[in-house]
Tab-separated table of C-alpha atoms in Angstrom:
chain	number	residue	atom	x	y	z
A	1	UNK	CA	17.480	-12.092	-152.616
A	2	UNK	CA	13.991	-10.700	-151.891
A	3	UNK	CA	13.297	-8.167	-149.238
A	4	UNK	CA	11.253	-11.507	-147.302
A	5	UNK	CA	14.315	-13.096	-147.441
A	6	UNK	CA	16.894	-10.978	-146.925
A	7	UNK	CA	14.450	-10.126	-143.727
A	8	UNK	CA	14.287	-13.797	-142.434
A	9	UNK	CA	18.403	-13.771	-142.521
A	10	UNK	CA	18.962	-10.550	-140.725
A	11	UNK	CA	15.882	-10.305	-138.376
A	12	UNK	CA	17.644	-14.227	-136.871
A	13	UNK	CA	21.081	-12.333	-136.102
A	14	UNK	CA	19.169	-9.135	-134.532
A	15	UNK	CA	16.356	-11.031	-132.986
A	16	UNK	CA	16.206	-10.932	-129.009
A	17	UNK	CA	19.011	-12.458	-127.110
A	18	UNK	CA	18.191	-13.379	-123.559
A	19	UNK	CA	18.747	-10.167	-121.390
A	20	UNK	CA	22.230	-9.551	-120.132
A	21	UNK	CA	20.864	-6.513	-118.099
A	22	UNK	CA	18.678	-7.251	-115.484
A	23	UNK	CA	15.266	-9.055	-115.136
A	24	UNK	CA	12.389	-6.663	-117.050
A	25	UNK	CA	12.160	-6.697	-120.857
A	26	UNK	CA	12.555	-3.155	-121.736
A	27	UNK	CA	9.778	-2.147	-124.857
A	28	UNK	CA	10.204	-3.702	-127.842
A	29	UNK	CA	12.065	-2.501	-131.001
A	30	UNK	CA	11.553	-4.050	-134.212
A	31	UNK	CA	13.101	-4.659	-137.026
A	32	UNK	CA	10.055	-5.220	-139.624
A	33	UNK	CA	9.317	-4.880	-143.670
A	34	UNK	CA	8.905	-0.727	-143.368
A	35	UNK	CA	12.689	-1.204	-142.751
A	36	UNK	CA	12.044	1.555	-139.497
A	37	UNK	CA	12.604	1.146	-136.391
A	38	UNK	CA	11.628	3.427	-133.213
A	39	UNK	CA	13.078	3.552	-130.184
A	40	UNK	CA	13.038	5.997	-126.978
A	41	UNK	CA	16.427	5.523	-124.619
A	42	UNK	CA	14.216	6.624	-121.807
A	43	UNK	CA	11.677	4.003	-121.839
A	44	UNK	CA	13.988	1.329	-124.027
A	45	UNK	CA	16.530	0.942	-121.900
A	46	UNK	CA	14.708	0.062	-118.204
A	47	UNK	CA	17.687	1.033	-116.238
A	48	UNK	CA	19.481	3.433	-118.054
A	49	UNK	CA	22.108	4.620	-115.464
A	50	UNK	CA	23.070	0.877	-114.448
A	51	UNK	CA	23.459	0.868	-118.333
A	52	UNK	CA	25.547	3.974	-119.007
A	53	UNK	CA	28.977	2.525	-118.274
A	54	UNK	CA	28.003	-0.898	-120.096
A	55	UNK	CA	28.645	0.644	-123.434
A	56	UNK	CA	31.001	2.813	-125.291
A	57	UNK	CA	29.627	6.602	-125.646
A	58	UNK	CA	26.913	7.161	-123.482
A	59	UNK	CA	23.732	8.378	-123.627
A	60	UNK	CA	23.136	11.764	-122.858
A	61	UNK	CA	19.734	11.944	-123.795
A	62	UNK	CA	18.357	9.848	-120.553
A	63	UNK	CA	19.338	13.403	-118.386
A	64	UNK	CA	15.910	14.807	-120.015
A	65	UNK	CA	13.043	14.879	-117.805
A	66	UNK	CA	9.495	14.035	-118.607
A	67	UNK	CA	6.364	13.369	-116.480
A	68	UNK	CA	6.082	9.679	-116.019
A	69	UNK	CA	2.963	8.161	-116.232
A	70	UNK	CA	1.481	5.194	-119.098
A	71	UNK	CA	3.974	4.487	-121.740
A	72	UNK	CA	1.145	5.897	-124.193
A	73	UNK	CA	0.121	9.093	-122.419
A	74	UNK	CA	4.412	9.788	-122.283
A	75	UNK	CA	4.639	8.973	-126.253
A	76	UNK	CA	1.747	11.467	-126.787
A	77	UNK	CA	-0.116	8.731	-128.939
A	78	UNK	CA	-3.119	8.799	-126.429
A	79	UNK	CA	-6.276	11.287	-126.525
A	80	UNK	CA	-7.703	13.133	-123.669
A	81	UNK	CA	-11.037	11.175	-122.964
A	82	UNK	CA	-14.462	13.312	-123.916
A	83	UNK	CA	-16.829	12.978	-121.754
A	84	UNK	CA	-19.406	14.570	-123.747
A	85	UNK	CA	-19.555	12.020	-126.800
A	86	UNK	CA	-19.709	7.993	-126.359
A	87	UNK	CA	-16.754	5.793	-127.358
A	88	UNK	CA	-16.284	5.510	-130.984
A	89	UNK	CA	-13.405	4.513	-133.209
A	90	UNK	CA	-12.410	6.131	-136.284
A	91	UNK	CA	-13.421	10.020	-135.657
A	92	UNK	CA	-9.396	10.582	-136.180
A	93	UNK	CA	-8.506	8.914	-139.014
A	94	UNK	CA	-6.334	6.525	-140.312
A	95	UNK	CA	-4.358	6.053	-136.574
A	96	UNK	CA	-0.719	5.717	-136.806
A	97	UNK	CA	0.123	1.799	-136.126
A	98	UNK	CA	-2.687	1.299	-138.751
A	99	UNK	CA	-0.562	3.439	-141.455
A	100	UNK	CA	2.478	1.682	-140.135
A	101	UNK	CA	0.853	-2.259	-140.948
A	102	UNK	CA	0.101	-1.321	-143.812
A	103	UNK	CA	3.305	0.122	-145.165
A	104	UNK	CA	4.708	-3.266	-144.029
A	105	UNK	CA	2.510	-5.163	-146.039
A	106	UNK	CA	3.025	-3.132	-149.011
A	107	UNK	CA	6.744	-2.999	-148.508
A	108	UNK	CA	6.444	-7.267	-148.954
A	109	UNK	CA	3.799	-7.061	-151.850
A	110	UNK	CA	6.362	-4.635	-153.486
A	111	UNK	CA	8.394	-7.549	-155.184
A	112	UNK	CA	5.444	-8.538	-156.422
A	113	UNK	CA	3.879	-5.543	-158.037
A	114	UNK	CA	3.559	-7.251	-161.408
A	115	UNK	CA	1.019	-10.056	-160.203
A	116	UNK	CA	-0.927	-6.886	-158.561
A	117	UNK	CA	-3.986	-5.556	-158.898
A	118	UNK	CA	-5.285	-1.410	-157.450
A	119	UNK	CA	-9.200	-2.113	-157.482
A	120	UNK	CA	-10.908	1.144	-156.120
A	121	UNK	CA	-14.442	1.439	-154.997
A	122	UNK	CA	-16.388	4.520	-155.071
A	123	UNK	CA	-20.361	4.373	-154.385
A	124	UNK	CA	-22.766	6.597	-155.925
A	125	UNK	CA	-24.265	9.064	-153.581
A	126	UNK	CA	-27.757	7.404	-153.284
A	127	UNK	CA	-26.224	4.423	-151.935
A	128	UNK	CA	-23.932	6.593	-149.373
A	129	UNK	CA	-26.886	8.228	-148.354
A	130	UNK	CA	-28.699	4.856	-147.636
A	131	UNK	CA	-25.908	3.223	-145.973
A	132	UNK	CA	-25.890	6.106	-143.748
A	133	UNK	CA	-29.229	6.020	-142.642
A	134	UNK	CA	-29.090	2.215	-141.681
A	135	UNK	CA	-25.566	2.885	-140.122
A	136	UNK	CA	-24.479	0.155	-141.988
A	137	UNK	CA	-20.822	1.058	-143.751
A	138	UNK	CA	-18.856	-1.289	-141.674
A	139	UNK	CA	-20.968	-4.064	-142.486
A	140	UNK	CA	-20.458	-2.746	-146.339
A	141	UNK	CA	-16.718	-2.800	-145.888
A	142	UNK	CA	-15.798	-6.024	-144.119
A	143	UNK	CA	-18.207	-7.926	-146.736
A	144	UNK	CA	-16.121	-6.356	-149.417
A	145	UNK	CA	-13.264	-7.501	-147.643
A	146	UNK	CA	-14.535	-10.964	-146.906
A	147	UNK	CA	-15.911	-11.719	-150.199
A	148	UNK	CA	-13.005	-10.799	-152.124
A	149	UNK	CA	-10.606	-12.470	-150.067
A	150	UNK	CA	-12.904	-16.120	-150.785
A	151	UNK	CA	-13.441	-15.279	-154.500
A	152	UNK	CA	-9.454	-15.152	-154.998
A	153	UNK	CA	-9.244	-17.933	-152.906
A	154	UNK	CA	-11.896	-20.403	-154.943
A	155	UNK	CA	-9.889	-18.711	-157.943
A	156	UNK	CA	-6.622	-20.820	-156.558
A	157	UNK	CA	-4.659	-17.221	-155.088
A	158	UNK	CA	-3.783	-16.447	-151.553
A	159	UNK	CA	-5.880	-13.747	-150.390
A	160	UNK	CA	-3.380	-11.384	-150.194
A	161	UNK	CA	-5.402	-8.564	-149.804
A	162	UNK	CA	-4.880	-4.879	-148.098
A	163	UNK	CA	-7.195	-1.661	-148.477
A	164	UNK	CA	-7.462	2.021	-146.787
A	165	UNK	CA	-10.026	4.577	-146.955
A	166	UNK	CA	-10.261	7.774	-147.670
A	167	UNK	CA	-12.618	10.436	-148.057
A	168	UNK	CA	-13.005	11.825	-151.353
A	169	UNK	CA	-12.590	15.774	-150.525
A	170	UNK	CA	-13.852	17.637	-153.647
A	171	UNK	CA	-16.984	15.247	-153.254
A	172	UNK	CA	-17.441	15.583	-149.621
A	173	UNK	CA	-17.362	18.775	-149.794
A	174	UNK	CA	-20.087	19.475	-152.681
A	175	UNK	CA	-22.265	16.475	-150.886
A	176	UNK	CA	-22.060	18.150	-147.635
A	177	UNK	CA	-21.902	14.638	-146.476
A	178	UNK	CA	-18.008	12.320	-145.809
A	179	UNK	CA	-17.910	10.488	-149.160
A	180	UNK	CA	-15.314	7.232	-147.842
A	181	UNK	CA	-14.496	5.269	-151.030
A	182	UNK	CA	-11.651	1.829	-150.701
A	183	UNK	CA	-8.472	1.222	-152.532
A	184	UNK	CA	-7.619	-2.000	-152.085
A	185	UNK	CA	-4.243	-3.639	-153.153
A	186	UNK	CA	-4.671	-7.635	-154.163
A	187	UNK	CA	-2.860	-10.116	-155.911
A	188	UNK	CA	-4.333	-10.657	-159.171
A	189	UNK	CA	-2.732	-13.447	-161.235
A	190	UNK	CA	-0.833	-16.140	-160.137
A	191	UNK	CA	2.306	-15.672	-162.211
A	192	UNK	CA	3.692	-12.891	-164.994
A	193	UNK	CA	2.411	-14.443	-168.034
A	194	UNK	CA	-1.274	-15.488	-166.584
A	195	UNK	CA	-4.669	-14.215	-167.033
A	196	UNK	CA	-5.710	-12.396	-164.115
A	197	UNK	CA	-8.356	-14.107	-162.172
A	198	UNK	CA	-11.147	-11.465	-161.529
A	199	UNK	CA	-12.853	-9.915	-163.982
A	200	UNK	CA	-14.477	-6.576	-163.740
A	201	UNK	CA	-17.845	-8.662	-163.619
A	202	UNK	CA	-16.285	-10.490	-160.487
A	203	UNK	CA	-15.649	-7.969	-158.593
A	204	UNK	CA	-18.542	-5.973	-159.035
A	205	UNK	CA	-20.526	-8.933	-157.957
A	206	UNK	CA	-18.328	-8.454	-154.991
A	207	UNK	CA	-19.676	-5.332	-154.432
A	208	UNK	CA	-23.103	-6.236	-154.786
A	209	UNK	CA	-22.597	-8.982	-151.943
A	210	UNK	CA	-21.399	-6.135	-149.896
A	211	UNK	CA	-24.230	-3.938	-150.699
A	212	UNK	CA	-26.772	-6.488	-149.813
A	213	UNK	CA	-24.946	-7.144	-146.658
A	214	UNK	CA	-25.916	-3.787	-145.801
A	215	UNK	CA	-29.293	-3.604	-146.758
A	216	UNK	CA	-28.675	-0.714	-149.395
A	217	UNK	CA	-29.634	-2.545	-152.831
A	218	UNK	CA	-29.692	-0.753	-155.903
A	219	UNK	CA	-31.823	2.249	-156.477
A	220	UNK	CA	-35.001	1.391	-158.178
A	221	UNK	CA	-35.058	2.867	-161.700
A	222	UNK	CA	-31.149	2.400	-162.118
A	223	UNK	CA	-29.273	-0.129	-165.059
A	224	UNK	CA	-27.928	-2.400	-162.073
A	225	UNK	CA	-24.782	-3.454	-164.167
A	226	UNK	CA	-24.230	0.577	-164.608
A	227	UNK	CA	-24.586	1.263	-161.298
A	228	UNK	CA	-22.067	-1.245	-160.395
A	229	UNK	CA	-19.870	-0.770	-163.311
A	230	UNK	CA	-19.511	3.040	-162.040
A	231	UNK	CA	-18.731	2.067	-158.457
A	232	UNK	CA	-15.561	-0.088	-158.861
A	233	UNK	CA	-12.468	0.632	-161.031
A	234	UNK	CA	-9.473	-2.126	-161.390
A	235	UNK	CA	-6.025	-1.773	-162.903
A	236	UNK	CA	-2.393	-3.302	-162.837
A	237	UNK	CA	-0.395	-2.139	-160.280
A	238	UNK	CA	2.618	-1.137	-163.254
A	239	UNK	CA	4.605	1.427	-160.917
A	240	UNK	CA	5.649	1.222	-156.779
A	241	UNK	CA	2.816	-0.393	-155.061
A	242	UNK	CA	3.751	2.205	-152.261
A	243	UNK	CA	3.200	5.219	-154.550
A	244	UNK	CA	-0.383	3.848	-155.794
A	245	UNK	CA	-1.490	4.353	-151.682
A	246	UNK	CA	0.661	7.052	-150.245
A	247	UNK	CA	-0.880	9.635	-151.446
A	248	UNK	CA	-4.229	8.082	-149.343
A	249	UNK	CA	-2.758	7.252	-146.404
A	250	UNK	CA	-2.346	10.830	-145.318
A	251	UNK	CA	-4.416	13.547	-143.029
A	252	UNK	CA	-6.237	15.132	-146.130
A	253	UNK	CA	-7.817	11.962	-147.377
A	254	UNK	CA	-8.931	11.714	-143.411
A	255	UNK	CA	-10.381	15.027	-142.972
A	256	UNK	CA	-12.741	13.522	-140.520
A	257	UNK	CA	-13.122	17.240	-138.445
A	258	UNK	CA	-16.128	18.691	-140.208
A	259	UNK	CA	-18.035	15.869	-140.472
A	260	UNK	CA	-18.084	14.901	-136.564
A	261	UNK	CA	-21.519	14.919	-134.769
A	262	UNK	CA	-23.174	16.093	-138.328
A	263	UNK	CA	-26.181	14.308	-139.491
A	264	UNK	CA	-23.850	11.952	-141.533
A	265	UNK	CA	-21.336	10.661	-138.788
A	266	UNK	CA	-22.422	7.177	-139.332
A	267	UNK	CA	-20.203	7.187	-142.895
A	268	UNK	CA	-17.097	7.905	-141.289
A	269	UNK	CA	-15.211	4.316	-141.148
A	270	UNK	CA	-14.743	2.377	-137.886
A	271	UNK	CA	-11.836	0.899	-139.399
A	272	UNK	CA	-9.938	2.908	-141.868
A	273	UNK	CA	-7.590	0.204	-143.134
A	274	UNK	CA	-7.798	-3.668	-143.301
A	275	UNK	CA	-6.016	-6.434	-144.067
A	276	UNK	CA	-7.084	-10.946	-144.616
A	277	UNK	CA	-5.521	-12.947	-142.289
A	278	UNK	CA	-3.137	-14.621	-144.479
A	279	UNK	CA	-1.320	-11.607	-145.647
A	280	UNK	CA	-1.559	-10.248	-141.708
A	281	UNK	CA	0.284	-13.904	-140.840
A	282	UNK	CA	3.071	-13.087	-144.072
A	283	UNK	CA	4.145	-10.014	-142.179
A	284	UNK	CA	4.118	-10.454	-138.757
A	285	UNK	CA	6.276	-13.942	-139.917
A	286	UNK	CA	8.920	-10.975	-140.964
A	287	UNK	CA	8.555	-8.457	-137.640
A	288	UNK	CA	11.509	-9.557	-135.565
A	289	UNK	CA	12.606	-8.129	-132.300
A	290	UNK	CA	15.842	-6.099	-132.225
A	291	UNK	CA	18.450	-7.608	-130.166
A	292	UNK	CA	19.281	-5.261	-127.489
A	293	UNK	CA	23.071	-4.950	-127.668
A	294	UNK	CA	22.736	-4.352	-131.258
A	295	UNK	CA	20.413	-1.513	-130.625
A	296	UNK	CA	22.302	0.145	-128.045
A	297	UNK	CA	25.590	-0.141	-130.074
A	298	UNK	CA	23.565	1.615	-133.096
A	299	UNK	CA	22.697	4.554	-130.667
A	300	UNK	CA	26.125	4.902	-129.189
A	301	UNK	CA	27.385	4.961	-132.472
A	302	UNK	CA	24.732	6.826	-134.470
A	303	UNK	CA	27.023	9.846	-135.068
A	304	UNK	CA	29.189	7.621	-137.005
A	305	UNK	CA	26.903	5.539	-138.390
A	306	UNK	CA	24.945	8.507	-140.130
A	307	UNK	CA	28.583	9.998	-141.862
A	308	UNK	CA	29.083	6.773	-143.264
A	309	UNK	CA	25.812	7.114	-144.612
A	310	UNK	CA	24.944	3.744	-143.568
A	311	UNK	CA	21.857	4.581	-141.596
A	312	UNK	CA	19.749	7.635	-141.738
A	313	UNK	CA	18.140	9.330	-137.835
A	314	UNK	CA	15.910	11.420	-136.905
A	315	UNK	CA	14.536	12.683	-133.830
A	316	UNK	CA	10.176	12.275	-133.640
A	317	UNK	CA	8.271	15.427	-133.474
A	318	UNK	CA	5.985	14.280	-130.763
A	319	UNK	CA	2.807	16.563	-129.824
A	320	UNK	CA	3.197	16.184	-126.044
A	321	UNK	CA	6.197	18.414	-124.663
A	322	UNK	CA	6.403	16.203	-121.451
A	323	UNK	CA	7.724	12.881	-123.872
A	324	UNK	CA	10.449	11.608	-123.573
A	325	UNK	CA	13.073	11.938	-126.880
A	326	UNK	CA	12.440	9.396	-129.302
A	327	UNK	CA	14.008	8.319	-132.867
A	328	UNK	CA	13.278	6.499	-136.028
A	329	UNK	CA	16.004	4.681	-137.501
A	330	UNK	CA	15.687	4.512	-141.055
A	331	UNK	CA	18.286	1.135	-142.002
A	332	UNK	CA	18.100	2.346	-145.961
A	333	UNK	CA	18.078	-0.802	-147.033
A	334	UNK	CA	18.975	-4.470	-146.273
A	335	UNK	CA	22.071	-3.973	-147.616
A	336	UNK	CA	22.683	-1.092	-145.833
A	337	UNK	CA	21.425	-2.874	-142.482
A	338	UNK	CA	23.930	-6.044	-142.978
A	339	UNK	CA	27.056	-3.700	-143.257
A	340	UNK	CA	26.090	-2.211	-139.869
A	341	UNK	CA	25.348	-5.806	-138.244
A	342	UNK	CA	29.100	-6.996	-139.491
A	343	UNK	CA	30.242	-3.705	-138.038
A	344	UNK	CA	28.759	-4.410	-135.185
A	345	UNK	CA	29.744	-7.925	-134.642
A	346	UNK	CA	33.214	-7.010	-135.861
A	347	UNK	CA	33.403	-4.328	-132.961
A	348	UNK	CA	32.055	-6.992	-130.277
A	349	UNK	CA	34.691	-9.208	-131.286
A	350	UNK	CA	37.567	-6.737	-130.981
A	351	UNK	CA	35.921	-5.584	-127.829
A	352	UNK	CA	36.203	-9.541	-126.638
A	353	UNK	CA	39.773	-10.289	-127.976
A	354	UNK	CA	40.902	-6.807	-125.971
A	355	UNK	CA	39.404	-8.291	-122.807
A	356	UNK	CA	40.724	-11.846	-123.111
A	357	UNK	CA	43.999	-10.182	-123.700
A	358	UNK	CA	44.337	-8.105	-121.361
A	359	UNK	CA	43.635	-11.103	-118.834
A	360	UNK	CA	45.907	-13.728	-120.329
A	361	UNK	CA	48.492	-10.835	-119.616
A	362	UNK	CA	47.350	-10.673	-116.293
A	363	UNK	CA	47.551	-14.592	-115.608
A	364	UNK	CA	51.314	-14.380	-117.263
């Protein structure tokens, strides 16, 4: 079975049951195509001593103290506001529930890789430099986005399309100015043995849509078909989809810091990923909510769990000292995950046969 699949099976037994403790949802944990799941006992459980005698183990961890205050500001996933400088996304980076999307998306397109194409775009300086002056990169960006998505479209392919950006260092560096370029994973060809559907010429005329979009044509003087030709690259993705955008998707393709409040500010992205609505719709369809017996049977039993080397824990290195303790589950694999849902379900039942027992003894 495929990972999709294997995900619409599982995330129906783990999925929300209606709440057997009390009347507030506590935060939602998710079982979703990363195959991760994060969870805090202080703010997942809502009443955690009311809870503490409910299941077998305990939970020691709810005795550490924290400042309360918004569930973000406790995480440490929220910025101190500046009041010096006006609001403005992007100046961080690629934010973490943006990395986190897209590592579900790429964990579904992964079954896929050999229908997959890595298209990256890298503009010549002049054109950076242009762009930057009309402050018009976004408007670069979500054309390239837009237009590719309709030409796979009128090509008969779901736009299944997902890109990040990065800043080139060496070249930002020599420029003196951020030098964002896209690498955008798509799917190419409808089947194994089929022609892939954009040509090199296709999606450079994508490129030139996007250019003209942002009022930064070619620069007089130039071959416009080498121009283009030099600012987009395509291949098959042959290896782990995942691999071919790691390595982008962390804080040195983002060095944002030296760039901020320079003359060139305008070419650090808004938006530092993106994603077309259809392949958005594919993965939220496989985001399920973790039922919340299940997940407090994991954490009582996460000791064991771990030996068995059915699941693998670890405790988040959070940059604010006053959050509370939180985990990641790694579930290793769907395979891995299923074995701990039929030990969990096998442990309920024994749990229920002990209790029926023990009162048909009393009634006799």
């Amino acid at each position: 079975m495929t990972l999709a699949k294997c995900l619409s099976v599982l995330g129906a037994i783990v999925r929300s049951a209606e709440l057997e403790h009390g009347e507030v949802e506590p935060p939602r944990v998710e079982l979703c195509p990363r195959l991760r799941s994060t969870y805090s006992p202080r703010l997942s459980w809502a009443d955690p001593d009311g809870l503490a005698g409910a299941h077998r183990g305990g939970m020691p961890e709810w005795a550490r103290v924290w400042d309360p205050g918004p569930p973000a500001a406790a995480l440490g996933l929220s910025l101190a506001p500046n009041s010096k400088r006006p609001d403005r996304y992007g100046l961080q980076g690629l934010p973490p529930k943006g990395r986190k999307q897209v590592w579900r998306a790429l964990a579904l397109l992964e079954e896929m890789r050999q229908l997959l194409s890595f298209w990256t775009v890298s503009l010549p300086t002049a054109a950076l430099i242009e762009l930057n002056e009309r402050d018009t990169w976004p408007l670069f960006q979500d054309r390239v986005r837009k237009e590719l998505a309709r030409k796979l479209r009128e090509a008969g392919l779901p736009d299944l399309v997902v890109g990040v950006v990065e800043l080139q260092p060496r070249r930002s560096r020599a420029t003196g100015i951020p030098c964002p370029h896209l690498h955008v994973v798509f799917q190419g060809r409808k089947s194994r043995g089929s022609r892939w559907a954009l040509s090199p010429a296709d999606l450079d005329g994508v490129i030139l849509a996007a250019l003209t979009t942002a009022g930064a044509a070619v620069p007089a003087g130039i071959d416009g078909e080498a121009f283009l030709r030099s600012a987009g690259n395509v291949q098959q993705v042959k290896k782990s989809v995942q691999a071919y955008l790691s390595k982008y998707m962390t804080k040195g393709g983002n060095d944002t810091a030296p760039h901020v409040g320079g003359s060139a500010e305008n070419l650090l992205p808004r938006q530092w990923w993106f994603w077309t609505r259809a392949l958005r719709h594919w993965v939220l369809e496989h985001v399920f909510p973790m039922a919340f017996p299940f997940l407090c049977w994991v954490h009582a039993n996460r000791q064991e769990l771990q030996e068995l080397g059915l699941i693998r824990l670890r405790v988040l290195d959070l940059p604010d000292p006053r959050a509370p303790l939180t985990y990641e589950v790694n579930w290793l694999s769907t395979d891995h995950l299923a074995e701990v849902i039929g030990a969990w379900q096998d442990d309920e039942w024994d749990a229920e046969w002990h209790r029926n027992y023990r009162l048909f003894l009393w009634q006799h």
